[in-house]
CSV table of C-alpha atoms and ligand atoms in Angstrom, one decimal:
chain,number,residue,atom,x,y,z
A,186,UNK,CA,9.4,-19.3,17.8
A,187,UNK,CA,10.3,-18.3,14.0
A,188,UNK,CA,13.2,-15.7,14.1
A,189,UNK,CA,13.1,-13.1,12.4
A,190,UNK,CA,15.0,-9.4,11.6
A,191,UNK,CA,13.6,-6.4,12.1
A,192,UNK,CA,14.7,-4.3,9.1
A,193,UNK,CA,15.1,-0.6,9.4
A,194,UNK,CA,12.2,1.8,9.6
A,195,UNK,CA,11.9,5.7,9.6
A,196,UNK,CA,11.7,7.9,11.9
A,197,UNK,CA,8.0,8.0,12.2
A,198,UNK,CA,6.0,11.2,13.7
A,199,UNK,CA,1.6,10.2,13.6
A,200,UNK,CA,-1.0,12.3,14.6
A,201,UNK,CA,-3.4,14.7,13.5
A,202,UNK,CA,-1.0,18.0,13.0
A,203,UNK,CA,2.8,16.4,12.7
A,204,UNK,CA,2.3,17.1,9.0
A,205,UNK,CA,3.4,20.8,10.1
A,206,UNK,CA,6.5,19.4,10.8
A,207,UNK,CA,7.6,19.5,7.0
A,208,UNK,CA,8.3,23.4,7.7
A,209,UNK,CA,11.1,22.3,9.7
A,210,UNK,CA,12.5,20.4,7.3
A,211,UNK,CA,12.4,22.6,4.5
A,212,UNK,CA,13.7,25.2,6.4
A,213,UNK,CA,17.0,23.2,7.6
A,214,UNK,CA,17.5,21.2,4.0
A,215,UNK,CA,21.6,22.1,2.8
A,216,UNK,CA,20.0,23.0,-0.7
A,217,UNK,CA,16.6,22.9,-2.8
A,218,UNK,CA,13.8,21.0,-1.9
A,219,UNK,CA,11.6,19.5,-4.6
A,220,UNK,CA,8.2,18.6,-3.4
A,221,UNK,CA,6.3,15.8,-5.7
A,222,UNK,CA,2.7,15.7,-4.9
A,223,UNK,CA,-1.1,15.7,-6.6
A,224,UNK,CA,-3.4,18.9,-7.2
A,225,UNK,CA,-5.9,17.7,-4.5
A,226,UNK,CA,-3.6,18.3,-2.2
A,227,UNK,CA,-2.5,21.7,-3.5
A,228,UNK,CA,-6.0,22.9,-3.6
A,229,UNK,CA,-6.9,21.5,0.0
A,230,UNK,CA,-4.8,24.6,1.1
A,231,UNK,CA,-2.8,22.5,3.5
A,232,UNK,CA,0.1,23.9,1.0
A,233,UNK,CA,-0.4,26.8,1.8
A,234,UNK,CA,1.8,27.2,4.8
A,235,UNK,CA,4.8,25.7,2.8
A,236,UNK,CA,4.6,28.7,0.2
A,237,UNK,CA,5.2,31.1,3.3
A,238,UNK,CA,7.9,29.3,4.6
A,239,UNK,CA,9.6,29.4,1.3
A,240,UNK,CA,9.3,32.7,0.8
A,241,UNK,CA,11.5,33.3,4.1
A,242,UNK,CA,14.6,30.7,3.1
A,243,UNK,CA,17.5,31.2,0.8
A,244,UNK,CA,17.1,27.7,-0.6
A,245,UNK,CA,13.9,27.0,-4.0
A,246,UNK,CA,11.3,25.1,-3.2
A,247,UNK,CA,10.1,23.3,-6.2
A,248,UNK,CA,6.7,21.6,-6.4
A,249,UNK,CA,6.1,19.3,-9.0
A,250,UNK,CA,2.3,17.6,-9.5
A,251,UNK,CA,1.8,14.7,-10.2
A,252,UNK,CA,-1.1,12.0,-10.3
A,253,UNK,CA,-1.6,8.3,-11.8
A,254,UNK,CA,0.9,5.7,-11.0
A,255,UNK,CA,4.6,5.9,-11.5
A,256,UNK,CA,5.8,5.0,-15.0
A,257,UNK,CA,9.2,4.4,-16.1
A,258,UNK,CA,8.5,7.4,-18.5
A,259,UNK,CA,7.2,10.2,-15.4
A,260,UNK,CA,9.9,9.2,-13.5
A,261,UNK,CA,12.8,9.2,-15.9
A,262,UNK,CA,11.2,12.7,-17.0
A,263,UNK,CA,11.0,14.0,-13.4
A,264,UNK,CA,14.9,13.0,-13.0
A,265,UNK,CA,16.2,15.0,-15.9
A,266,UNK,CA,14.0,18.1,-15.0
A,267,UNK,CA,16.0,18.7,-11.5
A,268,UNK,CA,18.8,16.5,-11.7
A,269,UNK,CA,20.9,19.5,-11.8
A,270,UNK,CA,19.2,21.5,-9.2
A,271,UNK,CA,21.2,21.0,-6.3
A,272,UNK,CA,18.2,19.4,-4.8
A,273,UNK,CA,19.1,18.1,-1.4
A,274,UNK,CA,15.5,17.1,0.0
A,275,UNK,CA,12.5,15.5,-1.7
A,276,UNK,CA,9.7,15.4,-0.4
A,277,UNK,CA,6.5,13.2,-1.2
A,278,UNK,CA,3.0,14.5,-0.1
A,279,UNK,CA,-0.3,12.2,-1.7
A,280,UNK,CA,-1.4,9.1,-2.2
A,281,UNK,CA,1.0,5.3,-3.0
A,282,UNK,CA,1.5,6.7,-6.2
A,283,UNK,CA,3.3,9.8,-5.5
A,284,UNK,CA,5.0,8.7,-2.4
A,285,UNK,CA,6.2,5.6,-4.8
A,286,UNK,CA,7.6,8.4,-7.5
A,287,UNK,CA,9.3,10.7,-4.9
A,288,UNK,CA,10.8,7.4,-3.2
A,289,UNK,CA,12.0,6.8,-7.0
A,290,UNK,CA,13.1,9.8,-7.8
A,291,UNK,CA,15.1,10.5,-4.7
A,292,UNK,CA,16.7,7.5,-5.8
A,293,UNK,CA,17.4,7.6,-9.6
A,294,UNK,CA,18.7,12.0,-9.0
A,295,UNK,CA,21.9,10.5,-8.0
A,296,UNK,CA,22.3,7.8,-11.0
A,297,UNK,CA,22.6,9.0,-14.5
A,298,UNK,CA,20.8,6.7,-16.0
A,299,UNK,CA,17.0,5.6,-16.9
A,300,UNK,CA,15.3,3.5,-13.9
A,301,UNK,CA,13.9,0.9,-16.0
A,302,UNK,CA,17.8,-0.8,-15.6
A,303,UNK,CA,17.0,-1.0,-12.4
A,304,UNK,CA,13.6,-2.6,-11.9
A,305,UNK,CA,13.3,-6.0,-10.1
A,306,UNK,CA,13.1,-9.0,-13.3
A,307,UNK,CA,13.2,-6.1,-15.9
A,308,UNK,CA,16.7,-4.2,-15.0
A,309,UNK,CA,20.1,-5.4,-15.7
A,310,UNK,CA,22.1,-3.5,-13.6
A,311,UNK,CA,22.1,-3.3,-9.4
A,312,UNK,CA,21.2,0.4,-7.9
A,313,UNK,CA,24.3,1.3,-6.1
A,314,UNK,CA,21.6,2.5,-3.0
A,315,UNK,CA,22.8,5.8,-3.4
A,316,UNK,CA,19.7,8.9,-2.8
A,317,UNK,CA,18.9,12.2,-1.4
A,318,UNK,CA,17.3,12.5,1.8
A,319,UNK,CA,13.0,11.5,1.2
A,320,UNK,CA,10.5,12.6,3.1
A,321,UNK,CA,6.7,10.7,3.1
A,322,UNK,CA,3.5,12.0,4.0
A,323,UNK,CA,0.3,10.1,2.9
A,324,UNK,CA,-2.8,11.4,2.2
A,325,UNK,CA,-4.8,8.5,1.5
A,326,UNK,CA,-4.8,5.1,4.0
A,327,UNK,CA,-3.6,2.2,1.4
A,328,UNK,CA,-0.1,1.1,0.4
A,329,UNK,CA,2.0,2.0,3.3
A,330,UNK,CA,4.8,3.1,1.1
A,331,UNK,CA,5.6,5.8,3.7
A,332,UNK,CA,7.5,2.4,5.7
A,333,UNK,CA,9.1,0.3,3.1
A,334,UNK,CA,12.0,0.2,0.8
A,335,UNK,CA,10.1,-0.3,-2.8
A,336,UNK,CA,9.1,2.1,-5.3
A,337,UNK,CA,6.2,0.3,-7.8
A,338,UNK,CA,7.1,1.2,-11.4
A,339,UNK,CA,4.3,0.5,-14.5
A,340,UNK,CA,4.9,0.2,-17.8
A,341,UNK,CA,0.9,-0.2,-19.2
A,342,UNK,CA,-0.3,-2.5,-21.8
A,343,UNK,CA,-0.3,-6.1,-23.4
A,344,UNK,CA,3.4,-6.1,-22.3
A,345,UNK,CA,2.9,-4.0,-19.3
A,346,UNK,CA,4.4,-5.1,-16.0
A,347,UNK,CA,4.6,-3.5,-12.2
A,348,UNK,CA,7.6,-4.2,-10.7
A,349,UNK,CA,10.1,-2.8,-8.1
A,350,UNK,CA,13.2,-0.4,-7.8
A,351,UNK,CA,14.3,-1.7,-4.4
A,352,UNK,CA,16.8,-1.2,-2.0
A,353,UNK,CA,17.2,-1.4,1.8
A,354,UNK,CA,18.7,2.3,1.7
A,355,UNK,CA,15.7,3.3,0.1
A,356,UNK,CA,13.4,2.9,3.3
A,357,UNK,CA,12.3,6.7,3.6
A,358,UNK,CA,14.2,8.7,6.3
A,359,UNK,CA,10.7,10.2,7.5
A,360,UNK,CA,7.4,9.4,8.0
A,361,UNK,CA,4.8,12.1,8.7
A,362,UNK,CA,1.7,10.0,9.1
A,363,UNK,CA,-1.1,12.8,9.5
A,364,UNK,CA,-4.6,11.5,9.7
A,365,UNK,CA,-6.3,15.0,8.9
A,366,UNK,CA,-4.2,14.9,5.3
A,367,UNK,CA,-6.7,12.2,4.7
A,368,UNK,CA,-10.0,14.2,5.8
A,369,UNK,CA,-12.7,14.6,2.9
A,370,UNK,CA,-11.2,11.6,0.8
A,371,UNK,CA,-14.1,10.3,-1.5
A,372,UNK,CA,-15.8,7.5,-0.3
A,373,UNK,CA,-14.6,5.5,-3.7
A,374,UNK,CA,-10.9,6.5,-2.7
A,375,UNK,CA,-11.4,5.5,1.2
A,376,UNK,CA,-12.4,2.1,0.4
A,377,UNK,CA,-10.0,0.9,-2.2
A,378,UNK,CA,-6.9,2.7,-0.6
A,379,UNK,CA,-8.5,0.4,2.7
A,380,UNK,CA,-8.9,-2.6,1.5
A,381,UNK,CA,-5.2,-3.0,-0.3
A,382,UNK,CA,-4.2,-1.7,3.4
A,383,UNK,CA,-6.1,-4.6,5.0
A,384,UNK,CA,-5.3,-6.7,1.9
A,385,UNK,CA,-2.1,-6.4,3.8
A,386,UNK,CA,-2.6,-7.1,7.2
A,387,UNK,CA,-4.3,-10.1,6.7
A,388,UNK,CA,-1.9,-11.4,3.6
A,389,UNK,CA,1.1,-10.8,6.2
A,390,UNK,CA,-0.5,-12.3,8.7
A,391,UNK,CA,-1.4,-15.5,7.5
A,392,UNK,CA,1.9,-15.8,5.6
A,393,UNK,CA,4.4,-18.3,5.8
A,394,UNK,CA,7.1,-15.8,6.5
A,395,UNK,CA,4.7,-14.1,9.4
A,396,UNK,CA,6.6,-13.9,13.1
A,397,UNK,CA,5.3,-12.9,16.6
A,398,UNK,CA,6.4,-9.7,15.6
A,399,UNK,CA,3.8,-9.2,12.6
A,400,UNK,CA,1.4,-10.8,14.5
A,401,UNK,CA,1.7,-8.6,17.5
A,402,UNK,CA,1.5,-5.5,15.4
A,403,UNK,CA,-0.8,-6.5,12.6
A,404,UNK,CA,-4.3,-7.4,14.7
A,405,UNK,CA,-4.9,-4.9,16.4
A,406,UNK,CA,-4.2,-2.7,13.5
A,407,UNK,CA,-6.6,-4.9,11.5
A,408,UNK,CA,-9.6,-5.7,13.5
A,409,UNK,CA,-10.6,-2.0,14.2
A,410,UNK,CA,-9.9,-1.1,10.3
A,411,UNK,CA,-12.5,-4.4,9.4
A,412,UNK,CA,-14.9,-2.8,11.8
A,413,UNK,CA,-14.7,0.7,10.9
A,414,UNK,CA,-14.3,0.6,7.1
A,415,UNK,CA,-18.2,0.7,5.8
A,416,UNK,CA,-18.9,3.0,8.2
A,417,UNK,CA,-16.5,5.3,6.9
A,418,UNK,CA,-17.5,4.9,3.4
A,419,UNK,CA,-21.2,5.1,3.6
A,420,UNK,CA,-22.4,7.3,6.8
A,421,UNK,CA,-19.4,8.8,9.0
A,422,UNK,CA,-17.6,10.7,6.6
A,423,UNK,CA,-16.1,13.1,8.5
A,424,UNK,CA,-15.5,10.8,11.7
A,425,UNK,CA,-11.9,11.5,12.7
A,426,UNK,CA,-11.0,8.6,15.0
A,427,UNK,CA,-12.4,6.4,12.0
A,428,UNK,CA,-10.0,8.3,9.6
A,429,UNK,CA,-6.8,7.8,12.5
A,430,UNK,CA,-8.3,4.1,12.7
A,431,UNK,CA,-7.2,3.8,8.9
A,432,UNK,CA,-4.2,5.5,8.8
A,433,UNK,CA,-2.8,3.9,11.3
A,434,UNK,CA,-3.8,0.3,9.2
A,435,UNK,CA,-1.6,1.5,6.6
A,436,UNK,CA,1.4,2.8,8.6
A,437,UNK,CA,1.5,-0.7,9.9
A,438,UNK,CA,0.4,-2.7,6.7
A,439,UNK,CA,3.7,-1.4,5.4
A,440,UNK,CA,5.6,-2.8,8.0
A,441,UNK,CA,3.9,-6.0,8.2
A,442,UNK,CA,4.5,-6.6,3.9
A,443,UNK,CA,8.0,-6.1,4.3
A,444,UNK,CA,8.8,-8.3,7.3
A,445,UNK,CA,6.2,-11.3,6.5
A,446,UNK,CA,5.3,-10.9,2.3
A,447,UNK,CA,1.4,-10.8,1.2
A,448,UNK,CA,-0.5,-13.9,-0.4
A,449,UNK,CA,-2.7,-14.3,-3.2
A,450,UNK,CA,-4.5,-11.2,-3.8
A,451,UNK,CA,-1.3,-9.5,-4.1
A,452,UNK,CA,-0.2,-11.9,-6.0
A,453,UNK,CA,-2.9,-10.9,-8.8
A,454,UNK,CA,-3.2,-7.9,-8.2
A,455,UNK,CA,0.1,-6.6,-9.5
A,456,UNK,CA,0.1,-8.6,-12.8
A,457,UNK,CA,-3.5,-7.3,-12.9
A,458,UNK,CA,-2.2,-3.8,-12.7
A,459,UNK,CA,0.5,-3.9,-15.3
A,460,UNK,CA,-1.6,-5.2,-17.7
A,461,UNK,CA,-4.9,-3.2,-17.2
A,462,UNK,CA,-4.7,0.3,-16.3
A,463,UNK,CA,-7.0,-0.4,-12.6
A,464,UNK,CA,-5.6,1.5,-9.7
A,465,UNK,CA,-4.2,-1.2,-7.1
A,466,UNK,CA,-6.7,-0.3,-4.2
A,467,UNK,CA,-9.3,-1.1,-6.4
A,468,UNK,CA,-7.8,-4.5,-7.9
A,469,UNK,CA,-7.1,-5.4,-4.5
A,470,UNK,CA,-10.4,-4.9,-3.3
A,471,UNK,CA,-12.2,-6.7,-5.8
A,472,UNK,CA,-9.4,-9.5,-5.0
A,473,UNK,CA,-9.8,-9.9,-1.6
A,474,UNK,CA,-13.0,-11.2,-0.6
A,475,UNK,CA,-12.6,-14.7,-3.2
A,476,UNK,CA,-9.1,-14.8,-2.2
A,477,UNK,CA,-10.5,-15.1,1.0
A,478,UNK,CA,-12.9,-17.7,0.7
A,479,UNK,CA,-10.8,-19.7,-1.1
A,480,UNK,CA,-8.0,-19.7,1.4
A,481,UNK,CA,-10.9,-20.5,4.0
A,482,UNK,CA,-11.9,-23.8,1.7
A,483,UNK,CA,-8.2,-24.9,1.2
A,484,UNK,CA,-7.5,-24.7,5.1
A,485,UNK,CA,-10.7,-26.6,5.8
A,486,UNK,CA,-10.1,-29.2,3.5
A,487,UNK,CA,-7.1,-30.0,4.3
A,488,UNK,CA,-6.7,-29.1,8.0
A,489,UNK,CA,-3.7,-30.9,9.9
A,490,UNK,CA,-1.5,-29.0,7.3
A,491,UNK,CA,-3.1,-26.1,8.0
A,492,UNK,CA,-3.2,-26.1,11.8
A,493,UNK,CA,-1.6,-22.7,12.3
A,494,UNK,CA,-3.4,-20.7,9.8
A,495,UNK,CA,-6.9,-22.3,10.7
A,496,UNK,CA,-6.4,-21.3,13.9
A,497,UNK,CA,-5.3,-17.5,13.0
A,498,UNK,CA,-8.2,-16.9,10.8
A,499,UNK,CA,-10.6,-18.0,13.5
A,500,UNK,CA,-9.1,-15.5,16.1
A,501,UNK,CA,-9.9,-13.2,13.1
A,502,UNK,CA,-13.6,-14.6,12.4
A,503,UNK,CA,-13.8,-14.8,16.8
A,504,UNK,CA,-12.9,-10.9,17.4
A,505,UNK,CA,-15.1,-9.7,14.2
A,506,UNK,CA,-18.2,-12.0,15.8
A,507,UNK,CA,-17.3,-10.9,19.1
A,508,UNK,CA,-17.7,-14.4,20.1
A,509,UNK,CA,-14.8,-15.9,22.0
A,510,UNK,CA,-16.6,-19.7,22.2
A,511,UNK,CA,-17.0,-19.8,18.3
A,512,UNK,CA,-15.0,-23.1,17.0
A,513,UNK,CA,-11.6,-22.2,14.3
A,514,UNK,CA,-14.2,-23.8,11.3
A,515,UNK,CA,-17.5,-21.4,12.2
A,516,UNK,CA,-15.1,-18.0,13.0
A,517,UNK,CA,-13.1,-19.0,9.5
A,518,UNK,CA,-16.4,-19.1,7.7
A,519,UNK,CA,-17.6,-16.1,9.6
A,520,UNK,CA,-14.4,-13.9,8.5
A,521,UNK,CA,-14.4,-15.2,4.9
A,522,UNK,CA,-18.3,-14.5,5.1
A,523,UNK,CA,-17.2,-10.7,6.8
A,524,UNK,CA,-14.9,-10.4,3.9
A,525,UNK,CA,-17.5,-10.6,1.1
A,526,UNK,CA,-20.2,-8.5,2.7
A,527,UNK,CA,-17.4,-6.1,3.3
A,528,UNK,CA,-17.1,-5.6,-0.7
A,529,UNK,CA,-21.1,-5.3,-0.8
A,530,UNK,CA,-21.0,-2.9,1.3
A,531,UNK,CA,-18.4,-0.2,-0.3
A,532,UNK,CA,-17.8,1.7,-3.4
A,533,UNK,CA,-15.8,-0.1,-5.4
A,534,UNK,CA,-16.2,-0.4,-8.9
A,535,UNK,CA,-15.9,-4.3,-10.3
A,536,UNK,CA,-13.0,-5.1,-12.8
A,537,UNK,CA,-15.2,-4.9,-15.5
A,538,UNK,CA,-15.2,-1.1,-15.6
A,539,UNK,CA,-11.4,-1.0,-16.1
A,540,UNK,CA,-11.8,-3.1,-19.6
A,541,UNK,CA,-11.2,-6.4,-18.1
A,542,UNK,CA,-13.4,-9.1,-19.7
A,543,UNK,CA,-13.7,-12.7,-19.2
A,544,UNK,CA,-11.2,-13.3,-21.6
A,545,UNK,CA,-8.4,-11.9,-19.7
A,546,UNK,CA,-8.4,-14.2,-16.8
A,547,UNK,CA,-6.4,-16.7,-18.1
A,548,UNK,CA,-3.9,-13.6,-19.2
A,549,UNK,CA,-4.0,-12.3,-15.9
A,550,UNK,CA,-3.7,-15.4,-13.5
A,551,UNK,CA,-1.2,-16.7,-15.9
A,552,UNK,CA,1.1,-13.8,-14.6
A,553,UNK,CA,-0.1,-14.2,-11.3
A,554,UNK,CA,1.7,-16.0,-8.0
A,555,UNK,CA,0.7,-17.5,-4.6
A,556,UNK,CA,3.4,-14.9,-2.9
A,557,UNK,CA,3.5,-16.2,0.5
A,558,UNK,CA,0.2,-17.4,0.9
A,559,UNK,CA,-0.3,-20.9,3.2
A,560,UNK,CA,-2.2,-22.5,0.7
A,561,UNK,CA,-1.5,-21.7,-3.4
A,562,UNK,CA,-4.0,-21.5,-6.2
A,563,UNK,CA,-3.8,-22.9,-9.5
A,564,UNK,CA,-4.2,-20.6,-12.5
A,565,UNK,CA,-7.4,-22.2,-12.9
A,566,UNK,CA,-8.5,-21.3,-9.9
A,567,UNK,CA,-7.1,-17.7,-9.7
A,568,UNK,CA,-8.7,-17.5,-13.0
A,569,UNK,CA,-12.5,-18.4,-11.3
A,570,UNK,CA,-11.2,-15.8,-8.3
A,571,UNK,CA,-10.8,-12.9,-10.7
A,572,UNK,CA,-13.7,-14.1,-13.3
A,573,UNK,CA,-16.7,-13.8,-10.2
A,574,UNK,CA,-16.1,-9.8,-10.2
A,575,UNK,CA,-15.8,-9.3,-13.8
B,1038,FE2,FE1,-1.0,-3.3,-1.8
């Protein structure tokens, strides 16, 4: 059996309600709470209930809105604004991007300094790990940031990048993973935040660093999501156990990344979002169905390498078929053929819409990498993967 270590996770409260437990938190901080989060979920009214809490305590509450993913600039900017606050709880409530910028800016309020120093491949100087106490709470089903101890910084444009401000202290020291936050998400928003959350599971579960653990935990998160993901997006709308179903995919996707890595589509996906301004979901979506199929291919053609990831993908392609006599080849074909129906089937706008042309492939795969996919792709041939949903 591969060992493995089980890193640190939060203390994680899920279920429909346990977003109510915030109150308690605010209530009992040592000193001002700053709450980063986005106008939809000010205007839901869910906030609502904070405001009379804060009325009651001695301690501010300040809320700052945000939207769009983190950027060296809004989170640099956020730092200096209540740096000298006495904050002594922040508190994320949205989507991967603002749960990444409260993760950074718990972080970055106790170093005087600009994060970009500290970004993975970009910095020059090692965060000391140092932070005030952060709080997640999701309100979309994607990145499973709420579990893991990266923050995703952008910097846009022809020398844009996406890279990390990571540190095991940086692990949030709650989770509040509430289903209802994600009630009445757009269809659009639903099925990209999904498919970078099942992106996930199934890049960490075919990964060369994958253990039993992963495993154990990241099927029958999967399988359910892969089931119930169209329905969501087209017809039930408003079907809670669906919603919890999806959720609970990216509570666990989060774990899975940061024990086992992700593949491919990852692997292009974040180049692909530093350079272009496309929201990850959506990159990863568009990703995953050719990422698939060509993983499928490799695996086939070249199968006593492969023996172990053949034989995952067809328990994948078996429990999606609900077929339990289907060979690995016919339930690998089935799940790569599952995967690019799947992408018929939802809203997701192609790459082309977020100006990428045919003559950025080579650009993008160029900056791309195999992570820690079983089989790895040539630029070439990550170049045909992102060309076929141009
Ligand atoms: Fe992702």
């Amino acid at each position: 059996m591969q060992s493995f270590t089980l890193q640190s996770v939060p203390l994680v409260k899920f279920g429909r309600g346990v977003y109510k437990n915030i109150l308690e938190f605010i209530t009992n901080a040592s000193g001002n709470v700053l709450i980063i989060t986005c106008n939809s979920f000010m205007k839901s009214g869910k906030a609502d209930i904070i405001h009379k809490v804060a009325e009651r305590i001695v301690h501010k509450v300040f809320f700052k809105i945000t939207g769009g993913e983190p950027t060296v600039e809004l989170i640099d900017s956020i730092v200096n604004e209540y740096r000298n606050l006495s904050i002594a709880l922040v508190i994320a409530i949205g989507g991967g991007a603002v749960i990444d910028t409260g993760k950074a800016v718990s972080a970055m309020i106790t170093v005087n300094d600009s994060v970009i120093h500290y970004l993975e491949n970009v910095g020059d100087k090692n965060h000391p790990g140092t932070k005030i106490p952060f709080i997640a709470l999701p309100t979309t089903s994607g990145t499973g940031s709420e579990v893991t101890k990266n923050a995703v910084i952008a910097r846009t444009g022809i020398e844009g990048f996406k890279k990390s401000l990571r540190h095991d202290r940086f692990v949030p020291d709650v989770a509040l993973i509430d289903p209802s936050l994600t009630d009445g998400l757009p269809p659009e928003i639903t099925a990209s935040c999904g498919m970078d959350a099942i992106a996930q599971l199934i890049e960490s579960y075919i990964s060369t660093k994958s253990t039993i653990f992963t495993d154990s935990i990241a099927l029958p998160a999967l399988i359910p999501a892969l089931q119930g993901i169209t329905q969501l997006c087209n017809s039930r709308f408003d079907d809670e156990e669906l919603r919890d179903t999806l959720s609970y995919a990216s509570y666990i996707s989060g774990i899975t990344l940061a024990h086992a890595g992700l593949g491919i589509c990852h692997g292009i996906a974040g180049p692909m979002g530093g350079l272009f301004p496309i929201p990850h979901g959506v990159a990863c979506a568009n990703l995953l169905p050719s990422t698939i199929s060509f993983t499928v291919e490799s695996i086939l053609k070249n199968r006593e390498n492969n023996v172990t990831t053949l034989k995952k993908i067809g328990i994948l392609g078996r429990a999606l078929k609900e077929n339990e006599n289907e060979t690995d080849e016919n339930a690998s074909r089935y799940f790569a053929d599952f995967c690019e129906k799947l992408l018929e089937n939802l809203p997701v706008r192609s790459l082309g819409k977020y100006g990428i042309t045919s003559s950025d492939t080579v650009l993008i795969a160029t900056a791309s990498d195999n992570k820690n996919s079983p089989v790895k792709a040539d630029t070439s041939m990550m170049s045909e993967m992102i060309l076929r949903r141009i």
